[in-house]
CSV table of C-alpha atoms in Angstrom, one decimal:
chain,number,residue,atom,x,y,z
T,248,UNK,CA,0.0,0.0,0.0
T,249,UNK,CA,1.1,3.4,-0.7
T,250,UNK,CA,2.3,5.3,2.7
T,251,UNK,CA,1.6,8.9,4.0
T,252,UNK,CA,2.7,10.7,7.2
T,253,UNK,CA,0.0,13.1,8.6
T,254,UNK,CA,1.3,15.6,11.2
T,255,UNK,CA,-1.6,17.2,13.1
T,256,UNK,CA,-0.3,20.7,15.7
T,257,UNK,CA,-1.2,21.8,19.0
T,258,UNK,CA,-4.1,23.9,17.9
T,259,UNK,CA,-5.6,20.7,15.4
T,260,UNK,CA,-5.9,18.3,18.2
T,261,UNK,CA,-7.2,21.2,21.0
T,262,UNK,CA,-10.1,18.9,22.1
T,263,UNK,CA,-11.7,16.2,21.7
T,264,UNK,CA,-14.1,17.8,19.1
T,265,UNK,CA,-10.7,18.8,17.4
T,266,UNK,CA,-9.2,15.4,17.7
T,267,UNK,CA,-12.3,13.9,16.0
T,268,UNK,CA,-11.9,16.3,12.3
T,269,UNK,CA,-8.6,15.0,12.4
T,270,UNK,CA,-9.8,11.5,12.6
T,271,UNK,CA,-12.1,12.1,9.5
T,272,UNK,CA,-8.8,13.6,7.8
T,273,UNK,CA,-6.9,10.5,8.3
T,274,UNK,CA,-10.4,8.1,7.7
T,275,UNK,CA,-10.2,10.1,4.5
T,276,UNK,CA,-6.7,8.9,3.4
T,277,UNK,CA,-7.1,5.5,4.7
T,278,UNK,CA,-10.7,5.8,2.4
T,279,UNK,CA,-8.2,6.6,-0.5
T,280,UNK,CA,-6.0,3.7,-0.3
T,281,UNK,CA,-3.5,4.9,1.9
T,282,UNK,CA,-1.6,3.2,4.8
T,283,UNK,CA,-1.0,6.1,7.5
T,284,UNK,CA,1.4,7.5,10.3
T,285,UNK,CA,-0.3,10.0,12.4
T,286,UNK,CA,2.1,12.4,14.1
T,287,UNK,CA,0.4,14.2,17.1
T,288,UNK,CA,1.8,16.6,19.4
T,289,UNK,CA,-0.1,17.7,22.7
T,290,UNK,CA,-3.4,19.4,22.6
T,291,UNK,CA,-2.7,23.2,22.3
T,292,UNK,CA,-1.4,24.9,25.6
T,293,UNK,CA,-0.6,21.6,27.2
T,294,UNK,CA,3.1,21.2,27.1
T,295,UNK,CA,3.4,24.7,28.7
T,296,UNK,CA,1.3,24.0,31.2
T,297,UNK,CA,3.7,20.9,31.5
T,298,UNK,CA,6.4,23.1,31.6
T,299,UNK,CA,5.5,25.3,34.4
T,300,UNK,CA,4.7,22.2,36.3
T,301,UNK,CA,8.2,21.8,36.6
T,302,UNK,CA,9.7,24.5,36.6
T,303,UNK,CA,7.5,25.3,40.1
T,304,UNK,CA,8.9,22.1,41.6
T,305,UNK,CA,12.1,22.2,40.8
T,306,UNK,CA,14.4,25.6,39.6
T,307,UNK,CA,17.2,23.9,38.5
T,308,UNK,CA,15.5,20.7,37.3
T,309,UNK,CA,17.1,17.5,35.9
T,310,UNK,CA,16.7,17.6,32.1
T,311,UNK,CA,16.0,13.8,31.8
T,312,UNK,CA,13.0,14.3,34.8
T,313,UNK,CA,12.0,17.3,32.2
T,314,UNK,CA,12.0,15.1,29.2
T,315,UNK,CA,9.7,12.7,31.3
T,316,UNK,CA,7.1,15.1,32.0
T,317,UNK,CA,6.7,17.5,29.0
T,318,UNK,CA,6.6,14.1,26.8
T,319,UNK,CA,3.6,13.3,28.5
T,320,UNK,CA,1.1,15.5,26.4
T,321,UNK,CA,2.5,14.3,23.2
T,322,UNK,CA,1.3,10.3,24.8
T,323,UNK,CA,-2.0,11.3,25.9
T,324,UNK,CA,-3.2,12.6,22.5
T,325,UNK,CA,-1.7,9.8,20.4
T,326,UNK,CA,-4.0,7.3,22.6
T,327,UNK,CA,-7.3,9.4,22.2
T,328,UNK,CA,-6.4,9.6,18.4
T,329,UNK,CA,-6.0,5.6,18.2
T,330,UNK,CA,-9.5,5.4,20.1
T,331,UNK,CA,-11.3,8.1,18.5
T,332,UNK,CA,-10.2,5.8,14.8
T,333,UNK,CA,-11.0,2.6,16.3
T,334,UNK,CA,-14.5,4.0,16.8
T,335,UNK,CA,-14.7,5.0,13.6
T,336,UNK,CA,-14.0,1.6,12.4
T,337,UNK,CA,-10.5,2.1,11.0
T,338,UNK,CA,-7.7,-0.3,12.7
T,339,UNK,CA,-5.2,1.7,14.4
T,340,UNK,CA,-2.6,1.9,17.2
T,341,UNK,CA,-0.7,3.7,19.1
T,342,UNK,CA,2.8,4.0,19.7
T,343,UNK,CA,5.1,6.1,21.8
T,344,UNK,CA,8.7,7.5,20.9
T,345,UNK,CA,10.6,4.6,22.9
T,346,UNK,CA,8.0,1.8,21.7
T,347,UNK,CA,8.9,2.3,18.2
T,348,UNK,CA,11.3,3.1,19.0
T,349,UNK,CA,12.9,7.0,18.0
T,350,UNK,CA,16.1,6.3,18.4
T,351,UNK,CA,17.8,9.9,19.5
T,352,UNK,CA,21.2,11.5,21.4
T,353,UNK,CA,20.8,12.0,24.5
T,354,UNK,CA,20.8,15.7,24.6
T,355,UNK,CA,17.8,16.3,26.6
T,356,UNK,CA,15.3,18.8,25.7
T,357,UNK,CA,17.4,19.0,22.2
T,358,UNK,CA,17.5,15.8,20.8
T,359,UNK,CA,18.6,14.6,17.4
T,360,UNK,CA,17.6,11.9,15.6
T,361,UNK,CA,19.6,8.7,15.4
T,362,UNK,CA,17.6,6.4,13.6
T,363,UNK,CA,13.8,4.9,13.3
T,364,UNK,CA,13.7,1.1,12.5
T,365,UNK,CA,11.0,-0.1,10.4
T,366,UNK,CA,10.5,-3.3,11.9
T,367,UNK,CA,7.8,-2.7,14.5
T,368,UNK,CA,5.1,-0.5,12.1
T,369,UNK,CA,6.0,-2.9,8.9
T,370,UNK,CA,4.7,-5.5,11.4
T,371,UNK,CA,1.6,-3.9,12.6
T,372,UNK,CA,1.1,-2.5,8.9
T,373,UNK,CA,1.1,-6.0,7.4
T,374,UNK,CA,-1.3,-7.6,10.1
T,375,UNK,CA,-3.7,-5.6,8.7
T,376,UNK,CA,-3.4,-2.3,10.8
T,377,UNK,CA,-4.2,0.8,8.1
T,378,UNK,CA,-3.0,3.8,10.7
T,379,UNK,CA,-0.5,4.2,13.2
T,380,UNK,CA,-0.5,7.0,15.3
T,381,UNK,CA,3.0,8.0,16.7
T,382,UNK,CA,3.3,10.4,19.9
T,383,UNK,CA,5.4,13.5,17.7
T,384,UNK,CA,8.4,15.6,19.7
T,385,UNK,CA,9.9,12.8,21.1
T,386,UNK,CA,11.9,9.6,21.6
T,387,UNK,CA,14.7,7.7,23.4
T,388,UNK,CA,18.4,7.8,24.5
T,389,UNK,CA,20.9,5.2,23.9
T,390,UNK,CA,20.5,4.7,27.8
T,391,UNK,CA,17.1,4.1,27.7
T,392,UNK,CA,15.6,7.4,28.5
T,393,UNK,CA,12.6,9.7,27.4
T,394,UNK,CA,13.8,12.3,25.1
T,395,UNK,CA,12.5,15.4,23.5
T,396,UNK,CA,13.4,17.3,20.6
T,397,UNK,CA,13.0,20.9,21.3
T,398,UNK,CA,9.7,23.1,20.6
T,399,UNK,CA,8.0,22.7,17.5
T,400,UNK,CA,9.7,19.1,17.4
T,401,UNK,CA,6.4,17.3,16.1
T,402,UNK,CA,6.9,18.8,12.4
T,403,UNK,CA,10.6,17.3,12.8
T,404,UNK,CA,9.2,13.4,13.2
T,405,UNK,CA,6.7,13.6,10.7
T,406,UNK,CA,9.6,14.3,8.4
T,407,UNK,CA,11.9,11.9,9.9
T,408,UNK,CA,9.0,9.3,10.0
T,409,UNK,CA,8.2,10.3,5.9
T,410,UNK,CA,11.9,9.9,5.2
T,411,UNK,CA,12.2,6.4,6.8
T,412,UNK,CA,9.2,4.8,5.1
T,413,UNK,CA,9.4,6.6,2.1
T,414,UNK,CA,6.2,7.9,2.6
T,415,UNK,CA,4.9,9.3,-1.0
T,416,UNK,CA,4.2,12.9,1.2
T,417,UNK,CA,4.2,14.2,4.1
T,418,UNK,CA,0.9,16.4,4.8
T,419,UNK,CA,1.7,18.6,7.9
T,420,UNK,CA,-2.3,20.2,9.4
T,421,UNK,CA,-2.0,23.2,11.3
T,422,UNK,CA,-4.2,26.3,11.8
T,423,UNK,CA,-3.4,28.4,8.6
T,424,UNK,CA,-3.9,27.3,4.7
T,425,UNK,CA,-0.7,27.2,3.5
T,426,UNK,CA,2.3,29.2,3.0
T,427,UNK,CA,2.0,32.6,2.2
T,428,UNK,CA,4.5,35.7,0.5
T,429,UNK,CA,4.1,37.2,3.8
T,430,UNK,CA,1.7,37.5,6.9
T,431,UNK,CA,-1.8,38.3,6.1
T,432,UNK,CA,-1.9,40.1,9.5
T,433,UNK,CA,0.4,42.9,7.8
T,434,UNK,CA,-0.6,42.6,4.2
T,435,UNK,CA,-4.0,42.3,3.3
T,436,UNK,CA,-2.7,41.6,-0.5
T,437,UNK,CA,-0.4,38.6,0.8
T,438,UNK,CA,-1.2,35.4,-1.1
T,439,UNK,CA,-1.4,31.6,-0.7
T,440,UNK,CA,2.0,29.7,-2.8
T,441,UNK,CA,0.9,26.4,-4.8
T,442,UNK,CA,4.3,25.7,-4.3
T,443,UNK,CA,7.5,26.4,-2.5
T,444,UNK,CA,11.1,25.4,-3.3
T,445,UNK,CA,13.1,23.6,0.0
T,446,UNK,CA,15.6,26.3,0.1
T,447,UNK,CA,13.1,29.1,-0.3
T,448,UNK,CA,10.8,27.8,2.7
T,449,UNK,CA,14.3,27.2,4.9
T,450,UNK,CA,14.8,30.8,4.7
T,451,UNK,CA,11.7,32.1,5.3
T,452,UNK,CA,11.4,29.4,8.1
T,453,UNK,CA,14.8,30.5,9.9
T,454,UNK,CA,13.9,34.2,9.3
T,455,UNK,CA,10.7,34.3,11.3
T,456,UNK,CA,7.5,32.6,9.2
T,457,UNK,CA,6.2,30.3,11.7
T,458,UNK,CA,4.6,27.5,9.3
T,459,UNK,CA,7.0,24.8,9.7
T,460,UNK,CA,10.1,24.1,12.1
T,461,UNK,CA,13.4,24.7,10.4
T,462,UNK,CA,14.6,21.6,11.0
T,463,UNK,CA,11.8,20.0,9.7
T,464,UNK,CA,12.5,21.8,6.6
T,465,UNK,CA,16.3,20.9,6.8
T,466,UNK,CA,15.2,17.5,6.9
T,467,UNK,CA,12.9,17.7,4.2
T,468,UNK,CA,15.3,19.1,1.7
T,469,UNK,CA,18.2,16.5,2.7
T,470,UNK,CA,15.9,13.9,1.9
T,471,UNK,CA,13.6,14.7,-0.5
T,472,UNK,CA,10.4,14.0,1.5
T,473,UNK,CA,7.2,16.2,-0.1
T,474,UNK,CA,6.1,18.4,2.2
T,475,UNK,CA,2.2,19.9,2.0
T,476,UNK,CA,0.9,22.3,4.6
T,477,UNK,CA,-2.8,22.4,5.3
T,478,UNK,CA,-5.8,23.7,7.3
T,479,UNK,CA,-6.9,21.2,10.0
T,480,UNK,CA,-10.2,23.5,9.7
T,481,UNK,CA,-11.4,23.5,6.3
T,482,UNK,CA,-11.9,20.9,3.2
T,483,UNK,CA,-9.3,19.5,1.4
T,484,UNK,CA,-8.2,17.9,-1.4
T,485,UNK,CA,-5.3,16.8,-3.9
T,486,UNK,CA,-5.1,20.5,-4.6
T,487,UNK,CA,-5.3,22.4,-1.5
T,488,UNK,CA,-2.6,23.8,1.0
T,489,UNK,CA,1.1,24.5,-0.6
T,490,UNK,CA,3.4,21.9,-1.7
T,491,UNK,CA,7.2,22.6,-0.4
T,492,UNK,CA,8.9,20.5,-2.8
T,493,UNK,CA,12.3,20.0,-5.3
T,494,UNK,CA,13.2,23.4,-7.2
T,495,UNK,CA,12.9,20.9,-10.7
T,496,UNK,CA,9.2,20.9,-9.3
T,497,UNK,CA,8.1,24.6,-9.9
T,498,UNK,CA,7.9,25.2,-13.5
T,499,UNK,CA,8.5,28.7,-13.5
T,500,UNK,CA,9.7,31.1,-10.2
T,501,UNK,CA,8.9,34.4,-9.4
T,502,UNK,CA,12.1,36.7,-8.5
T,503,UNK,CA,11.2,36.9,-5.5
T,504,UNK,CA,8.4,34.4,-3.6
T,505,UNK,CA,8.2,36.1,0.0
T,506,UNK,CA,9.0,38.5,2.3
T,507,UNK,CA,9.8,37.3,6.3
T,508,UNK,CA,10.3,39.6,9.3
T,509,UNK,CA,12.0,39.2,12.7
T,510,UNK,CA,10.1,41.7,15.0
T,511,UNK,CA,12.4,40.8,18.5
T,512,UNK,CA,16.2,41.8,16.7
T,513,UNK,CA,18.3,43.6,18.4
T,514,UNK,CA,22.0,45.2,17.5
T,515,UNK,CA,25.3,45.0,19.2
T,516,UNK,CA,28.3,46.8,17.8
T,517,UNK,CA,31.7,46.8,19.5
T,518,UNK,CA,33.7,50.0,19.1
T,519,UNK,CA,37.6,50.3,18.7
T,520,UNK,CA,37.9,46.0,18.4
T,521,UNK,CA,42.0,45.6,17.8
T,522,UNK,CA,42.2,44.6,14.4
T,523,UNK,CA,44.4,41.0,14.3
T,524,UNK,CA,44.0,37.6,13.3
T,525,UNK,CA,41.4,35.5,15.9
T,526,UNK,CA,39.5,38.5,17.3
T,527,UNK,CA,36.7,37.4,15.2
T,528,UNK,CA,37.0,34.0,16.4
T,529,UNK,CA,37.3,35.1,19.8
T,530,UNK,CA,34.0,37.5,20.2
T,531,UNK,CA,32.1,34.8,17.9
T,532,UNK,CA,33.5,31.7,19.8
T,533,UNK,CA,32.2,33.6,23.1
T,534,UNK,CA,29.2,34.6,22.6
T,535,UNK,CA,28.6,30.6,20.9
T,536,UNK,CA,29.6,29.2,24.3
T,537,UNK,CA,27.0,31.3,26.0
T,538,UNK,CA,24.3,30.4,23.4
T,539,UNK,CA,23.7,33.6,21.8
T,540,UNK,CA,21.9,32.8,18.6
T,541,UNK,CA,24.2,35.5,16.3
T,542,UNK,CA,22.7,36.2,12.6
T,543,UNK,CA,23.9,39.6,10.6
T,544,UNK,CA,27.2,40.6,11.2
T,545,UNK,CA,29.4,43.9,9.7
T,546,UNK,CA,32.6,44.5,10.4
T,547,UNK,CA,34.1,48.1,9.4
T,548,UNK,CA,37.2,49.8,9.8
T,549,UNK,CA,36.8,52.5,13.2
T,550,UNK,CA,37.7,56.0,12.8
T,551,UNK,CA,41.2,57.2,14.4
T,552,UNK,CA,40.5,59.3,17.2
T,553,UNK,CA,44.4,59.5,18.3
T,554,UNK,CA,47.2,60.4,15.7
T,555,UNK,CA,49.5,58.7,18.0
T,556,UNK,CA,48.2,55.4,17.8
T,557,UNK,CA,49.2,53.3,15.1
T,558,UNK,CA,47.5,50.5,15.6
T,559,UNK,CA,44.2,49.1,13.4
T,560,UNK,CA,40.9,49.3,14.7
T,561,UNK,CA,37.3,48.0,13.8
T,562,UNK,CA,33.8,48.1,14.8
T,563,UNK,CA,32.2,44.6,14.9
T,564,UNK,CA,28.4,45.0,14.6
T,565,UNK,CA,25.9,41.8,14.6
T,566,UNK,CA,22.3,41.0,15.4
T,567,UNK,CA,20.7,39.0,17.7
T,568,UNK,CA,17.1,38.2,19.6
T,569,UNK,CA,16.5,40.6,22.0
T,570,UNK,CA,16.0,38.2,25.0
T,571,UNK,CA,19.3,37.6,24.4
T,572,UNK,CA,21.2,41.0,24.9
T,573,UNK,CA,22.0,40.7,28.8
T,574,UNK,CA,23.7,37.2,28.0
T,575,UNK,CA,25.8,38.7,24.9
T,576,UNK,CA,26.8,41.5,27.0
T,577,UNK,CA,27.8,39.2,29.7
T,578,UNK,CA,30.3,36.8,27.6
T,579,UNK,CA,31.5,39.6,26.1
T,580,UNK,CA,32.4,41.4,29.0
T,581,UNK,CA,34.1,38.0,30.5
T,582,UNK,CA,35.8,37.3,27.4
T,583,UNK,CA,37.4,40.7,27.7
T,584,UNK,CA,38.1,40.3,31.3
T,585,UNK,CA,40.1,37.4,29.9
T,586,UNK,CA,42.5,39.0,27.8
T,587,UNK,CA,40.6,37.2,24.5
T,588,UNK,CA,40.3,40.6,22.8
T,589,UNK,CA,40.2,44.1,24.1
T,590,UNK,CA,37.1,47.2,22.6
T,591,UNK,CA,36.5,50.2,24.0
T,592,UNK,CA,32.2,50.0,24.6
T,593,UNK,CA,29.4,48.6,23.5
T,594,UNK,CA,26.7,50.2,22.0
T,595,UNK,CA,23.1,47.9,21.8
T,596,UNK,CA,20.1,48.9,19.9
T,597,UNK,CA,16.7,47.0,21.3
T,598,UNK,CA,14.7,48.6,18.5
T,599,UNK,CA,15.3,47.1,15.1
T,600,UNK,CA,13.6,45.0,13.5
T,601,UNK,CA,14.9,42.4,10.4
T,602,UNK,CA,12.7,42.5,7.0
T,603,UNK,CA,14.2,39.9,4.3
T,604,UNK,CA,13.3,39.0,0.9
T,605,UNK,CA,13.6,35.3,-0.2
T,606,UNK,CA,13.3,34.2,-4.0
T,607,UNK,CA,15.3,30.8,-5.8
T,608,UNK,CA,14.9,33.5,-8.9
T,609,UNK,CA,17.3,35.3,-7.3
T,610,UNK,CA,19.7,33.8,-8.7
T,611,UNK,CA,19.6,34.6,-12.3
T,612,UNK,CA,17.9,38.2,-12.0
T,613,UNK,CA,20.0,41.2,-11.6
T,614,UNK,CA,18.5,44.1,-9.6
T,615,UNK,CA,16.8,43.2,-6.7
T,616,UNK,CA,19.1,44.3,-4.2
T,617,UNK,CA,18.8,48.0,-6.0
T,618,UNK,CA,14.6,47.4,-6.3
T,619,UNK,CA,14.5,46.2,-2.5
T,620,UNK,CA,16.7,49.5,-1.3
T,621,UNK,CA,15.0,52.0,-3.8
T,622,UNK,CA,11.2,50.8,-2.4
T,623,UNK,CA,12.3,51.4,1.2
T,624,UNK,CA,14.3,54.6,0.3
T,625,UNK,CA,10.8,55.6,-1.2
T,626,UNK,CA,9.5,55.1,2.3
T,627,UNK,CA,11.9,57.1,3.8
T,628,UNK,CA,13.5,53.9,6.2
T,629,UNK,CA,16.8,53.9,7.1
T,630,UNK,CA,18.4,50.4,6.6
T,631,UNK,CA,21.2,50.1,9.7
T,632,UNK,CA,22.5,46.2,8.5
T,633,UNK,CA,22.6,44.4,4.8
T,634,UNK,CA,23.2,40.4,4.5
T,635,UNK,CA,22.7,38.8,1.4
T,636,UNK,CA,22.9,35.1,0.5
T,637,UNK,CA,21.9,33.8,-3.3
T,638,UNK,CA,18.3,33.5,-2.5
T,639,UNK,CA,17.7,36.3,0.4
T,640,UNK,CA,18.2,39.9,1.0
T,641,UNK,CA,18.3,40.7,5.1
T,642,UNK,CA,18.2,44.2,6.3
T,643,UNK,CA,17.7,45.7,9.5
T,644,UNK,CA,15.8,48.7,10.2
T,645,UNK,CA,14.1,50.5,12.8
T,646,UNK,CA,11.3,48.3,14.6
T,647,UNK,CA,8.2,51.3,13.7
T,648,UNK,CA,8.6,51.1,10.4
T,649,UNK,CA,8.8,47.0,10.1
T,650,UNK,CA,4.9,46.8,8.9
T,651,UNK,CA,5.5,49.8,6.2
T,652,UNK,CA,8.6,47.9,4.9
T,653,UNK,CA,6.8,44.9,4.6
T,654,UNK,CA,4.2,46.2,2.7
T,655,UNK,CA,6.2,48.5,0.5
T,656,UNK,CA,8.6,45.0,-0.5
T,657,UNK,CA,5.1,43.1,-1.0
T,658,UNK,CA,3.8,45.5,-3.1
T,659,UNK,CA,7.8,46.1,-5.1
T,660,UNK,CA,7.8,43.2,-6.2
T,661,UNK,CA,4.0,42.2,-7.0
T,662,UNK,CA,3.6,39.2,-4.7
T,663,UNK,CA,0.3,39.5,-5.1
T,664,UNK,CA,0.0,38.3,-8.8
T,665,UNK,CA,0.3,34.5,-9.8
């Protein structure tokens, strides 16, 4: 029988009224022809709820202790799914991350995966079973123990599960219709994509669209697995949602297919850095050790403010979340206590905001760099940061005029139109 993996979200399995449309999704599928692997994650608000459990009992909590609570949600919906089928007359089970089992590292809370053996599911599968319904988010150490795989982990194991089995798609439910250029909420002309390329959904993924995980995405793209984002709330067919596939999949691409945001940036720029070999390795390495997540980063020569010295300065400027400035600062200024590299101050910026542009058609179309500048120019915002990759554009401007970018880049570059 053909396979498909069906990954329904927080919001899709909310209830038990919820729980029961997804059923008829996946009775649907089976109805088709399908054999199916369910990936559920906990009913919406749970695993935070979860999480503040123990974080109130215990501060500075053991991380495998953590891994057995928060998993929890993740188990109960899986078994209410396998019941809620059963009822419906469709033979189902199932099956929790270690029973499979999903095997993972044993970094807890952060899990990667290892491998998933077929064995157990083939088994089931070929007794007759038409759906199995696998608790998403987590799975199991080499020792034995309950791991999970980070927030948003449940898009991650439908891929891994899709890539295993060779599953001819993986549909992923949520609570929007697809993928769009850009978010609705901001531009009323934003519209749905048919189809995405990998790389172009990474980027907008890792710069701030909220669809899919981006290591879901990473996944996806290493191994080829069809990707196709749904509503859990309306009808669907062959044809709805937006298919994140192979570039040799989209016939033709637009320049440029979206525009992402980051709303929580902030800027850090280090004044009067000496200018040698390994100070960039120093400040970089730092601030890695401490877990700042760094993304833009600008390095110019500083102005010489004393004649007498001789000696070459820079200015190292980056971006980086905001809840993440008062640890920065902190390695920085330990680093430096250390003798690692030596700066005169720090100046931070909590304000800024990162608006981005993502297109494969990028690649063989010259001028959108000068478009992108000239329509926010036209605006009259400042840009304060430029990256560019070959598919994406990143600048960073003040946070107040994020929305008016947006919707000036939307409009540039006609997302709007087919």
């Amino acid at each position: 029988m053909p396979l498909l993996v069906m990954k329904f979200g927080g919001t899709s399995v909310a209830d038990l009224a919820r729980i029961e449309n997804a059923a008829k999704k996946v009775q649907a599928e089976v109805e088709r022809g399908y054999d199916v692997i369910v990936i559920v994650s906990a009913m919406s608000g749970k695993t935070n709820e979860l999480v503040g459990w123990v974080e109130t009992t215990s501060k500075l909590y053991d991380a495998r202790e953590y891994d057995a609570v928060v998993a929890s949600g993740e188990n109960v919906t899986a078994g209410l799914m396998a019941l809620r089928l059963q009822e419906m007359g469709i033979p189902a089970r199932s099956w929790q991350g270690w029973q499979v089992p999903i095997n993972t590292t044993s970094a807890h809370s952060s899990a990667r995966f290892v491998s998933i053996p077929r064995d157990h599911l083939d088994a089931k599968f070929a007794e007759g079973f038409k759906v199995a319904v696998v608790a998403g988010f987590q799975g199991v150490s080499p020792e034995g123990r309950i791991t999970t795989l980070g927030r948003g982990g449940s898009d991650t194991t439908a891929v891994a599960f899709a890539a295993a089995f060779g599953a001819e798609r993986c549909d992923i439910y949520t609570d929007v219709d697809g993928v769009y250029t850009t978010d609705p909420r901001i531009s009323p002309k934003a519209r749905k994509l048919p189809k995405i390329a990998f790389e172009e959904m990474l980027e907008l993924a890792s710069l701030g669209a909220k669809v899919l995980q981006t290591r879901s995405v990473e996944l996806a793209m290493r191994y080829k697995v069809r990707l196709r984002v749904l509503s859990s709330f309306e009808d669907t067919d062959e044809t709805s949602g937006t298919l994140v596939c192979d570039e040799d999949e989209i016939m033709e691409s637009k320049v440029v297919s979206g525009v992402a945001y980051s709303r929580d940036e902030a800027k850090m720029t280090l004044l009067k850095v000496e200018d040698r070999p390994g100070v960039a390795a120093a400040i970089f390495g730092s601030l890695a050790d401490a877990g700042v997540n760094v993304d833009m980063i600008v390095q110019n020569i500083s102005e010489q403010d004393d004649p007498a010295d001789k000696r070459a300065h820079t200015d190292m400027t980056f971006s980086l979340p905001t809840n993440q400035v008062d640890r920065a600062r902190k390695a920085i200024d330990e680093a430096a206590a250390a003798g690692k590299f030596v700066f005169t101050s720090v100046v931070t910026d909590t304000d800024v905001a990162k608006v981005s542009v993502v297109g494969i058609g990028m690649r063989s179309q010259v001028g959108v760099a000068a478009r992108m500048f000239a329509a926010l120019a036209a605006e009259n915002v400042n840009i304060k940061v430029i990256t560019t990759s070959e598919i994406k554009i990143s600048v960073l401007i003040d946070r107040k005029y994020m929305e008016l970018a947006v919707q000036a880049l939307h409009d540039t570059f006609e997302l709007e139109k087919a």
